[in-house]
XYZ file of C-alpha atoms in Angstrom:
253
model
C 0.000 0.000 0.000
C 2.864 2.367 0.836
C 4.589 1.685 -2.485
C 1.325 2.415 -4.268
C 1.155 5.741 -2.457
C 4.682 6.579 -3.601
C 3.845 5.725 -7.210
C 0.724 7.876 -7.059
C 2.825 10.807 -5.823
C 5.326 10.379 -8.661
C 2.529 10.048 -11.204
C 1.030 13.329 -9.976
C 4.231 15.070 -11.030
C 4.126 13.687 -14.557
C 0.378 14.236 -14.789
C 1.031 17.922 -14.202
C 2.978 18.166 -17.475
C 0.278 16.335 -19.406
C -2.834 17.801 -17.805
C -1.840 21.400 -18.521
C -2.105 20.681 -22.244
C -5.899 20.383 -21.873
C -8.173 23.376 -22.320
C -9.551 24.341 -18.915
C -12.639 26.445 -18.266
C -13.639 28.507 -15.227
C -10.655 30.855 -15.495
C -10.388 34.465 -14.373
C -9.031 36.846 -16.999
C -6.690 39.508 -15.661
C -6.152 42.478 -17.960
C -2.633 43.866 -17.928
C -0.273 44.385 -20.840
C -1.792 41.283 -22.353
C -4.429 38.895 -21.078
C -3.205 36.158 -18.776
C -5.322 33.394 -17.349
C -5.288 32.424 -13.721
C -6.983 29.086 -13.222
C -7.492 27.702 -9.737
C -7.249 24.162 -11.124
C -3.573 24.802 -11.866
C -3.000 24.971 -8.114
C -4.166 21.400 -7.511
C -1.000 19.452 -8.386
C 1.551 21.771 -6.708
C -0.867 22.156 -3.784
C -1.004 18.381 -3.275
C 2.784 18.095 -3.435
C 3.382 20.945 -0.995
C 0.608 19.721 1.289
C 2.088 16.225 1.370
C 5.458 17.691 2.311
C 4.014 19.672 5.213
C 1.898 16.731 6.310
C 5.052 14.665 6.614
C 6.523 17.095 9.147
C 3.984 16.052 11.790
C 2.661 12.682 10.614
C 4.353 9.669 12.180
C 3.063 7.449 9.378
C 4.572 9.650 6.680
C 7.843 9.864 8.600
C 7.918 6.076 8.732
C 7.332 5.994 4.988
C 10.229 8.450 4.547
C 12.561 6.039 6.352
C 11.299 3.106 4.313
C 11.932 4.918 1.018
C 15.395 5.963 2.198
C 16.313 2.393 3.105
C 15.144 1.053 -0.250
C 17.006 3.713 -2.234
C 20.244 3.742 -0.259
C 20.730 0.105 0.753
C 22.978 -0.727 -2.232
C 24.790 2.584 -2.596
C 28.486 2.155 -3.350
C 29.150 5.837 -3.842
C 27.247 9.070 -4.242
C 26.575 10.601 -7.631
C 26.671 14.316 -8.336
C 24.442 14.428 -11.409
C 21.705 16.180 -9.419
C 23.995 19.187 -8.933
C 23.847 19.721 -12.711
C 20.542 18.173 -13.790
C 18.570 20.727 -11.774
C 19.572 23.416 -14.293
C 18.923 21.374 -17.455
C 15.187 22.109 -17.956
C 15.564 25.895 -17.706
C 18.738 26.015 -19.810
C 17.021 23.875 -22.437
C 14.701 26.798 -23.218
C 17.641 28.970 -24.232
C 19.377 26.090 -26.014
C 16.280 25.328 -28.092
C 15.941 28.976 -29.050
C 19.608 29.076 -30.013
C 18.961 26.159 -32.366
C 16.013 27.912 -33.964
C 13.125 26.331 -32.031
C 11.320 29.451 -30.903
C 9.412 29.486 -27.629
C 6.261 31.398 -26.733
C 7.926 34.535 -25.377
C 10.687 36.859 -26.468
C 14.157 36.665 -24.939
C 13.324 39.606 -22.708
C 10.051 38.252 -21.430
C 11.239 34.710 -20.844
C 14.269 36.026 -18.956
C 12.083 38.188 -16.723
C 9.782 35.207 -16.139
C 12.677 32.939 -15.191
C 14.185 35.578 -12.923
C 10.843 36.153 -11.201
C 10.359 32.420 -10.722
C 13.816 32.011 -9.190
C 13.251 34.915 -6.799
C 9.913 33.500 -5.616
C 11.277 29.971 -5.357
C 14.522 30.937 -3.603
C 12.766 33.155 -1.070
C 10.203 30.457 -0.286
C 12.723 27.622 0.012
C 15.151 29.567 2.196
C 12.361 30.841 4.447
C 10.973 27.345 5.016
C 14.426 25.891 5.664
C 15.077 28.513 8.343
C 11.677 27.920 9.962
C 11.251 24.136 9.875
C 14.778 22.954 10.865
C 14.272 19.414 9.549
C 17.392 17.239 9.842
C 18.752 15.776 6.629
C 18.739 11.973 6.261
C 22.545 11.908 6.454
C 22.512 14.058 9.611
C 24.751 16.713 8.061
C 22.492 19.707 8.800
C 18.984 20.744 9.800
C 17.907 22.478 6.589
C 16.428 19.508 4.758
C 12.907 20.830 4.114
C 12.190 21.561 1.323
C 14.642 20.364 -1.334
C 16.211 23.346 -3.087
C 17.687 21.247 -5.895
C 14.283 19.771 -6.641
C 12.596 23.180 -6.520
C 15.056 24.581 -9.082
C 14.568 21.561 -11.350
C 10.761 21.697 -11.275
C 10.679 25.467 -11.706
C 12.749 24.929 -14.845
C 10.545 22.056 -16.011
C 7.416 24.197 -15.745
C 9.270 27.010 -17.539
C 10.195 24.643 -20.374
C 6.638 23.345 -20.578
C 5.059 26.800 -20.683
C 7.403 28.033 -23.404
C 6.983 25.006 -25.668
C 3.580 23.493 -24.895
C 2.237 24.930 -28.156
C 5.041 23.208 -30.085
C 4.841 19.808 -28.422
C 3.849 18.549 -25.009
C 6.874 16.242 -25.067
C 9.234 19.121 -24.346
C 7.453 19.542 -21.035
C 7.360 15.818 -20.362
C 11.116 15.603 -20.943
C 11.704 18.529 -18.600
C 9.592 16.959 -15.880
C 11.380 13.633 -16.333
C 14.738 15.336 -15.692
C 13.269 17.186 -12.709
C 11.839 13.975 -11.244
C 15.222 12.308 -11.739
C 16.868 15.160 -9.842
C 14.528 14.612 -6.914
C 15.150 10.867 -6.927
C 18.919 11.393 -6.888
C 18.568 13.753 -3.938
C 17.011 10.870 -2.028
C 19.464 8.346 -3.462
C 22.347 10.478 -2.200
C 20.719 10.504 1.242
C 20.375 14.280 1.181
C 16.592 14.565 1.312
C 13.451 12.806 2.442
C 10.596 12.070 0.069
C 8.540 14.819 1.721
C 11.361 17.334 1.099
C 11.396 16.422 -2.573
C 7.604 16.552 -2.903
C 7.406 20.009 -1.319
C 10.330 21.253 -3.420
C 8.618 20.054 -6.596
C 5.381 21.808 -5.688
C 7.155 25.046 -4.797
C 9.133 24.995 -8.044
C 6.044 24.445 -10.192
C 4.013 27.073 -8.363
C 6.839 29.647 -8.506
C 6.994 29.463 -12.286
C 3.218 29.559 -12.651
C 3.155 32.677 -10.478
C 5.917 34.222 -12.591
C 3.828 33.769 -15.748
C 0.748 35.257 -14.085
C 2.775 38.264 -12.906
C 4.777 38.802 -16.088
C 2.430 41.187 -17.956
C 2.217 43.412 -14.886
C 5.991 43.331 -14.322
C 6.676 43.967 -17.998
C 4.484 47.055 -17.955
C 6.115 48.351 -14.780
C 9.679 47.635 -15.885
C 9.568 48.461 -19.581
C 6.247 50.158 -20.323
C 4.415 49.003 -23.430
C 7.472 49.275 -25.654
C 9.869 46.343 -25.876
C 13.515 47.117 -25.278
C 16.220 45.320 -27.196
C 18.388 45.037 -24.100
C 17.332 43.510 -20.803
C 19.234 42.768 -17.628
C 18.245 41.452 -14.233
C 19.795 40.101 -11.060
C 18.393 36.982 -9.420
C 19.406 35.172 -6.220
C 19.966 31.409 -6.268
C 20.050 29.282 -3.139
C 21.311 25.692 -3.461
C 20.760 24.573 0.120
C 24.220 25.587 1.272
C 24.942 29.066 0.014
C 23.479 32.033 -1.813
C 24.622 32.986 -5.275
C 23.670 35.979 -7.370
C 22.990 35.442 -11.043
C 23.300 38.369 -13.455
C 21.800 37.994 -16.924
C 21.853 40.508 -19.756
C 20.139 39.965 -23.073
C 20.462 41.956 -26.299
């Protein structure tokens, strides 16, 4: 029964990439620079993931499940792998790589960069705040900032970014991005750095951060640039990887 629950949780992540391709009604239209659609149904998947993560903080049954998953994933580990330190960036970077190879996304370079920067700011602030409040010990006992998983949040924020930019081209871009993001989360558990609940919450936060960035983008674009598009754009965004802060500066022409 517990394994079934784990599979259902993983399937929710992949369902998010597929379900967003469907036309959804009951949306509220917000008029800004251009119309954007906020749909409460888009909150369901990230809400379930985040809720499961928080539930695990207090639930003895979920904590027991965390230990069971850790034992199954780490029992035959010979050495740790570091692929998750790099794979977390792959979905987001894929957007720029695809554009460089002539596969154009939904937004201009300026707008997609503002969206990504906004998503990273929301995600980083949320992850760091929760880590400083919850003080959950990591599975390997190295520190007490396990919840939520920052690596996973970055990966899923990028996966949602990739999906949103290319969902009109093919849903498989998004599916591929979510597969890489899910792999990042699994490796965080495999390396004994995070619990399943940390990874679930990180995934939900990452997805929701990017969704929020898209909802906010028309408003931010109007405030930052007016109605006229500039050929040059620059922004500074903080990145938190669970250990240290970094500042990312990006300038587009």
